[in-house]
């Protein structure tokens, strides 16, 4: 079973970070951090990634 975590967090310089973590449950995961200057671009990127990943193989967990 696969896992996917998408998080938006503020950084120390007033921007936002989009943190993606994915992998298989029970093993190590991979993390990728993207930096964005404004909230609109960050949220757009988050929604685009979430839509792509869900269509491919990741399912929502309650």
Coordinates of C-alpha atoms in Angstrom, one line a residue:
X1 CA 0.0 0.0 0.0
X2 CA 1.3 3.5 -0.9
X3 CA 1.2 6.7 1.1
X4 CA 1.1 10.3 0.0
X5 CA 1.3 13.4 2.2
X6 CA 1.0 17.0 0.8
X7 CA 1.6 19.8 3.3
X8 CA 1.8 23.6 3.0
X9 CA 4.0 25.3 5.7
X10 CA 5.3 28.8 6.1
X11 CA 9.1 29.3 5.8
X12 CA 11.3 31.8 7.7
X13 CA 11.4 34.2 4.8
X14 CA 7.7 34.9 4.4
X15 CA 7.1 32.4 1.6
X16 CA 5.5 29.0 1.7
X17 CA 6.8 25.5 1.3
X18 CA 5.0 22.7 -0.4
X19 CA 6.2 19.4 1.2
X20 CA 5.5 16.2 -0.6
X21 CA 6.2 12.8 1.0
X22 CA 5.5 9.5 -0.7
X23 CA 6.4 5.9 -0.4
X24 CA 5.2 2.5 0.7
X25 CA 3.8 1.9 4.1
X26 CA 6.3 0.1 6.3
X27 CA 9.4 1.3 4.4
X28 CA 11.3 4.5 4.0
X29 CA 9.6 7.4 2.2
X30 CA 10.9 10.2 0.0
X31 CA 10.4 13.9 0.7
X32 CA 10.6 16.8 -1.8
X33 CA 10.2 20.4 -0.7
X34 CA 9.2 23.2 -3.1
X35 CA 9.4 26.9 -2.3
X36 CA 6.8 29.4 -3.5
X37 CA 6.6 33.1 -3.0
X38 CA 2.8 33.5 -2.8
X39 CA -0.1 31.5 -1.5
X40 CA -2.0 31.3 -4.7
X41 CA 0.7 29.6 -6.6
X42 CA 1.3 27.2 -3.7
X43 CA -2.3 26.2 -3.5
X44 CA -2.6 25.8 -7.3
X45 CA 0.4 23.5 -7.3
X46 CA -0.9 21.5 -4.3
X47 CA -4.3 20.9 -6.0
X48 CA -2.6 20.0 -9.3
X49 CA -0.3 17.4 -7.6
X50 CA -3.2 16.0 -5.5
X51 CA -5.3 15.5 -8.6
X52 CA -2.5 13.8 -10.6
X53 CA -1.5 11.5 -7.7
X54 CA -5.1 10.4 -6.9
X55 CA -5.8 9.6 -10.6
X56 CA -2.6 7.5 -10.8
X57 CA -2.6 5.2 -7.7
X58 CA -3.0 7.0 -4.4
X59 CA -6.4 6.9 -2.6
X60 CA -7.9 9.1 0.0
X61 CA -7.8 7.7 3.5
X62 CA -10.4 8.7 6.1

